CSV table of C-alpha atoms in Angstrom, one decimal:
chain,number,residue,atom,x,y,z
A,461,UNK,CA,80.5,12.3,45.4
A,462,UNK,CA,84.0,11.6,46.6
A,463,UNK,CA,85.5,12.6,43.3
A,464,UNK,CA,83.9,16.1,43.7
A,465,UNK,CA,86.2,16.7,46.7
A,466,UNK,CA,89.4,16.5,44.7
A,467,UNK,CA,89.7,19.8,42.9
A,468,UNK,CA,92.5,20.9,40.7
A,469,UNK,CA,93.1,24.4,41.8
A,470,UNK,CA,95.4,25.3,38.9
A,471,UNK,CA,93.1,24.1,36.1
A,472,UNK,CA,90.4,26.8,36.2
A,473,UNK,CA,90.5,29.1,33.2
A,474,UNK,CA,88.7,31.8,35.2
A,475,UNK,CA,90.3,34.6,37.2
A,476,UNK,CA,89.1,34.9,40.8
A,477,UNK,CA,86.9,38.0,41.4
A,478,UNK,CA,88.2,40.9,43.6
A,479,UNK,CA,88.3,40.0,47.2
A,480,UNK,CA,85.8,41.9,49.4
A,481,UNK,CA,86.1,42.8,53.0
A,482,UNK,CA,83.5,41.3,55.4
A,483,UNK,CA,80.9,43.9,56.2
A,484,UNK,CA,77.3,44.0,57.2
A,485,UNK,CA,74.9,46.5,55.9
A,486,UNK,CA,74.1,48.3,59.1
A,487,UNK,CA,70.7,49.4,57.7
A,488,UNK,CA,69.4,45.8,57.5
A,489,UNK,CA,71.2,43.4,59.7
A,490,UNK,CA,68.4,40.9,59.7
A,491,UNK,CA,68.2,40.6,55.9
A,492,UNK,CA,69.9,37.5,54.5
A,493,UNK,CA,71.5,39.4,51.6
A,494,UNK,CA,73.3,41.6,54.0
A,495,UNK,CA,74.8,38.9,56.3
A,496,UNK,CA,78.5,39.0,56.7
A,497,UNK,CA,79.0,35.6,55.1
A,498,UNK,CA,77.0,36.5,52.0
A,499,UNK,CA,79.3,39.3,50.8
A,500,UNK,CA,81.4,37.1,48.4
A,501,UNK,CA,81.5,33.7,46.7
A,502,UNK,CA,83.3,31.6,49.3
A,503,UNK,CA,84.7,31.5,52.8
A,504,UNK,CA,88.3,32.6,53.6
A,505,UNK,CA,90.4,29.5,54.4
A,506,UNK,CA,91.8,31.4,57.4
A,507,UNK,CA,88.6,31.4,59.4
A,508,UNK,CA,88.7,27.6,59.7
A,509,UNK,CA,90.3,26.2,62.9
A,510,UNK,CA,91.6,23.2,61.0
A,511,UNK,CA,92.5,24.6,57.6
A,512,UNK,CA,93.8,21.2,56.3
A,513,UNK,CA,90.2,19.9,56.6
A,514,UNK,CA,89.1,22.2,53.8
A,515,UNK,CA,92.2,22.1,51.6
A,516,UNK,CA,90.3,20.0,49.0
A,517,UNK,CA,87.1,22.0,49.2
A,518,UNK,CA,88.2,25.1,47.3
A,519,UNK,CA,86.0,26.8,44.7
A,520,UNK,CA,88.2,27.3,41.7
A,521,UNK,CA,86.3,30.4,40.6
A,522,UNK,CA,86.7,32.5,43.8
A,523,UNK,CA,89.7,30.5,45.3
A,524,UNK,CA,87.8,30.3,48.6
A,525,UNK,CA,86.2,27.5,50.6
A,526,UNK,CA,82.8,26.4,49.2
A,527,UNK,CA,79.9,28.5,50.4
A,528,UNK,CA,76.4,27.0,49.6
A,529,UNK,CA,78.1,24.3,47.5
A,530,UNK,CA,76.4,23.6,44.2
A,531,UNK,CA,77.1,20.7,41.8
A,532,UNK,CA,77.4,22.2,38.3
A,533,UNK,CA,75.9,19.1,36.6
A,534,UNK,CA,79.0,17.7,34.8
A,535,UNK,CA,79.8,14.0,34.9
A,536,UNK,CA,82.6,14.5,37.5
A,537,UNK,CA,80.2,16.3,39.9
A,538,UNK,CA,82.4,19.4,40.3
A,539,UNK,CA,81.3,21.8,43.0
A,540,UNK,CA,81.4,25.6,43.2
A,541,UNK,CA,79.9,28.3,45.4
A,542,UNK,CA,76.3,29.3,44.6
A,543,UNK,CA,77.2,33.0,44.1
A,544,UNK,CA,80.1,32.0,41.8
A,545,UNK,CA,77.8,29.9,39.6
A,546,UNK,CA,75.2,32.7,39.5
A,547,UNK,CA,77.9,35.0,38.1
A,548,UNK,CA,79.3,32.3,35.9
A,549,UNK,CA,75.9,31.7,34.1
A,550,UNK,CA,74.9,35.3,34.2
A,551,UNK,CA,75.5,36.0,30.5
A,552,UNK,CA,74.7,32.5,29.2
A,553,UNK,CA,72.7,29.5,30.7
A,554,UNK,CA,74.8,27.0,28.6
A,555,UNK,CA,78.6,26.9,29.2
A,556,UNK,CA,81.5,24.6,29.7
A,557,UNK,CA,82.5,23.4,33.2
A,558,UNK,CA,85.5,25.4,34.3
A,559,UNK,CA,87.4,22.3,35.3
A,560,UNK,CA,86.7,19.6,32.7
A,561,UNK,CA,85.2,21.6,29.8
A,562,UNK,CA,82.1,19.5,29.6
A,563,UNK,CA,78.9,21.2,28.4
A,564,UNK,CA,76.7,22.2,31.4
A,565,UNK,CA,73.5,24.1,31.7
A,566,UNK,CA,72.3,26.3,34.5
A,567,UNK,CA,69.1,24.3,34.9
A,568,UNK,CA,71.1,21.2,36.0
A,569,UNK,CA,72.9,23.0,38.8
A,570,UNK,CA,71.8,21.6,42.2
A,571,UNK,CA,72.7,22.1,45.9
A,572,UNK,CA,75.1,19.6,47.3
A,573,UNK,CA,73.4,19.3,50.7
A,574,UNK,CA,75.8,16.5,51.9
A,575,UNK,CA,78.8,18.7,51.6
A,576,UNK,CA,77.0,21.7,53.0
A,577,UNK,CA,76.0,19.7,56.1
A,578,UNK,CA,79.5,18.4,56.6
A,579,UNK,CA,81.0,21.8,56.3
A,580,UNK,CA,78.4,23.2,58.7
A,581,UNK,CA,79.9,21.2,61.5
A,582,UNK,CA,83.5,22.5,61.0
A,583,UNK,CA,84.9,24.9,63.6
A,584,UNK,CA,85.5,28.5,62.6
A,585,UNK,CA,86.6,31.7,64.3
A,586,UNK,CA,84.8,35.1,64.0
A,587,UNK,CA,85.3,36.3,60.4
A,588,UNK,CA,85.4,39.9,61.4
A,589,UNK,CA,88.2,39.3,63.9
A,590,UNK,CA,90.0,37.3,61.2
A,591,UNK,CA,89.7,40.2,58.8
A,592,UNK,CA,91.2,42.7,61.3
A,593,UNK,CA,94.1,40.3,61.9
A,594,UNK,CA,94.8,39.7,58.2
A,595,UNK,CA,94.7,43.4,57.3
A,596,UNK,CA,96.6,44.7,60.3
A,597,UNK,CA,100.2,46.0,59.9
A,598,UNK,CA,101.0,45.3,63.6
A,599,UNK,CA,99.6,43.1,66.4
A,600,UNK,CA,95.9,43.3,66.7
A,601,UNK,CA,93.9,43.1,69.9
A,602,UNK,CA,91.5,40.2,70.0
A,603,UNK,CA,88.1,42.0,70.3
A,604,UNK,CA,85.9,39.0,69.4
A,605,UNK,CA,87.1,35.5,70.6
A,606,UNK,CA,84.0,33.7,69.3
A,607,UNK,CA,84.6,30.2,68.0
A,608,UNK,CA,81.9,27.8,66.8
A,609,UNK,CA,80.4,25.8,64.0
A,610,UNK,CA,80.2,27.3,60.6
A,611,UNK,CA,76.5,26.7,60.6
A,612,UNK,CA,76.3,29.1,63.6
A,613,UNK,CA,78.5,31.9,62.2
A,614,UNK,CA,75.6,33.8,60.6
A,615,UNK,CA,73.8,34.0,63.9
A,616,UNK,CA,76.9,35.2,65.6
A,617,UNK,CA,77.6,38.0,63.1
A,618,UNK,CA,73.9,39.0,62.9
A,619,UNK,CA,73.0,39.0,66.6
A,620,UNK,CA,76.1,38.9,68.8
A,621,UNK,CA,79.4,40.0,67.3
A,622,UNK,CA,80.6,43.4,68.6
A,623,UNK,CA,82.7,44.0,65.5
A,624,UNK,CA,79.7,44.2,63.1
A,625,UNK,CA,79.0,47.6,61.6
A,626,UNK,CA,75.7,49.1,62.4
A,627,UNK,CA,74.1,52.4,61.3
A,628,UNK,CA,73.1,55.0,63.9
A,629,UNK,CA,69.4,55.6,63.6
A,630,UNK,CA,69.9,59.3,64.3
A,631,UNK,CA,73.0,60.4,62.2
A,632,UNK,CA,73.4,57.4,59.9
A,633,UNK,CA,77.0,57.1,60.9
A,634,UNK,CA,78.5,53.6,60.9
A,635,UNK,CA,79.8,52.2,64.2
A,636,UNK,CA,80.7,48.8,65.5
A,637,UNK,CA,78.0,47.2,67.6
A,638,UNK,CA,80.3,47.3,70.7
A,639,UNK,CA,80.6,51.1,70.3
A,640,UNK,CA,77.0,51.9,69.4
A,641,UNK,CA,75.6,52.5,72.8
A,642,UNK,CA,78.3,55.0,73.7
A,643,UNK,CA,77.9,56.7,70.3
A,644,UNK,CA,74.1,57.0,70.6
A,645,UNK,CA,74.5,58.5,74.1
A,646,UNK,CA,76.6,61.3,72.6
A,647,UNK,CA,75.2,61.5,69.1
A,648,UNK,CA,74.7,65.1,68.0
A,649,UNK,CA,71.6,64.3,66.0
A,650,UNK,CA,69.7,62.5,68.8
A,651,UNK,CA,66.8,64.4,70.4
A,652,UNK,CA,67.3,64.9,74.1
A,653,UNK,CA,65.2,66.6,76.8
A,654,UNK,CA,66.3,70.1,77.7
A,655,UNK,CA,68.3,69.9,81.0
A,656,UNK,CA,66.5,73.0,82.3
A,657,UNK,CA,63.2,71.1,82.0
A,658,UNK,CA,61.5,73.5,79.7
A,659,UNK,CA,59.5,70.5,78.2
A,660,UNK,CA,61.2,70.7,74.8
A,661,UNK,CA,63.5,68.0,73.2
A,662,UNK,CA,66.3,69.3,71.0
A,663,UNK,CA,69.1,67.7,69.0
A,664,UNK,CA,72.1,67.4,71.2
A,665,UNK,CA,74.3,69.5,68.9
A,666,UNK,CA,71.7,72.3,69.0
A,667,UNK,CA,71.2,72.2,72.8
A,668,UNK,CA,73.6,75.1,73.7
A,669,UNK,CA,71.9,77.4,71.1
A,670,UNK,CA,68.5,76.4,72.4
A,671,UNK,CA,69.4,77.3,76.0
A,672,UNK,CA,71.1,80.5,75.0
A,673,UNK,CA,68.4,81.8,72.6
A,674,UNK,CA,65.0,80.3,73.4
A,675,UNK,CA,64.8,78.1,76.5
A,676,UNK,CA,62.0,79.5,78.7
A,677,UNK,CA,63.6,78.2,81.8
A,678,UNK,CA,67.0,79.9,81.5
A,679,UNK,CA,67.8,82.5,84.1
A,680,UNK,CA,68.4,86.0,82.7
A,681,UNK,CA,69.5,89.2,84.4
A,682,UNK,CA,67.1,92.0,84.2
A,683,UNK,CA,68.7,94.9,82.4
A,684,UNK,CA,67.4,97.4,84.9
A,685,UNK,CA,67.5,95.8,88.4
A,686,UNK,CA,70.0,93.0,87.6
A,687,UNK,CA,67.8,90.5,89.3
A,688,UNK,CA,67.9,86.9,88.0
A,689,UNK,CA,64.6,86.0,86.3
A,690,UNK,CA,63.4,83.1,84.2
A,691,UNK,CA,63.1,84.0,80.5
A,692,UNK,CA,59.4,83.1,80.5
A,693,UNK,CA,58.8,85.6,83.4
A,694,UNK,CA,60.9,88.4,82.2
A,695,UNK,CA,58.2,90.4,80.4
A,696,UNK,CA,56.0,90.2,83.4
A,697,UNK,CA,58.9,91.1,85.7
A,698,UNK,CA,59.9,94.2,83.7
A,699,UNK,CA,56.4,95.5,83.4
A,700,UNK,CA,55.0,94.9,86.9
A,701,UNK,CA,57.7,93.7,89.4
A,702,UNK,CA,61.1,95.3,88.6
A,703,UNK,CA,62.1,97.9,91.2
A,704,UNK,CA,63.8,99.9,88.5
A,705,UNK,CA,60.9,100.1,86.2
A,706,UNK,CA,59.6,103.6,85.3
A,707,UNK,CA,56.0,104.5,86.2
A,708,UNK,CA,54.0,107.7,86.2
A,709,UNK,CA,54.2,110.1,89.1
A,710,UNK,CA,51.7,109.6,91.8
A,711,UNK,CA,50.4,113.2,91.0
A,712,UNK,CA,50.0,112.5,87.4
A,713,UNK,CA,46.3,113.2,87.7
A,714,UNK,CA,47.3,116.7,88.8
A,715,UNK,CA,49.2,117.1,85.6
A,716,UNK,CA,52.7,116.0,86.6
A,717,UNK,CA,54.4,114.5,83.5
A,718,UNK,CA,57.4,112.9,85.3
A,719,UNK,CA,58.2,109.2,85.1
A,720,UNK,CA,59.9,107.8,88.2
A,721,UNK,CA,61.3,104.5,89.5
A,722,UNK,CA,59.1,102.5,91.7
A,723,UNK,CA,61.6,101.9,94.5
């Protein structure tokens, strides 16, 4: 087992895959395949508080720290990340070990639980905060100061971290968890009750048009008497109440054809 810790980082004939930014699928935060630490082969060395402790635990396929370490089945017991070996054996179940060129078969790959348990106790920082720091061109404000065991990092990113991207259920826009409540409050696609209490709920972005065009509780000015009347009462007002409405002359039954105002 001890021999598996010593890895020659320059001997691998494979090129590391493109590095991916940490990101959570906002549409399924609870699904394991969308967790922030499942987006690439291994862990960035930079997230470890004591980087020297993992210097000899580097996967030579992805050039990152072992994630879900798997023994490839060669005599030397070389270890690689699970996702890296899945990709390695993707086109052929029988291959040569990337480090010592021994014949190996995918069926002989097995989890190295001892190494995984040991690594789970190592202290790490929030991977999303680390990514912001690494990719910044200037000083970055620390927005997540979480620090804990590697074994707890998944729980942190899935349930707690404010930097995790989530998808708004109304407009499908991606926002960080820390900003989601404020976004939802102002989201144009969210249905909100009419502020004039007409009993209708309308998308926020359409509310002004709703009030101007159809809301039954909006006050309108009667075209004739200029009195303010609720839209829902306007027809009744103009036909029976309005002081400027025209009605037949009191002497219409004597034949007067005139239409006169009621006031």
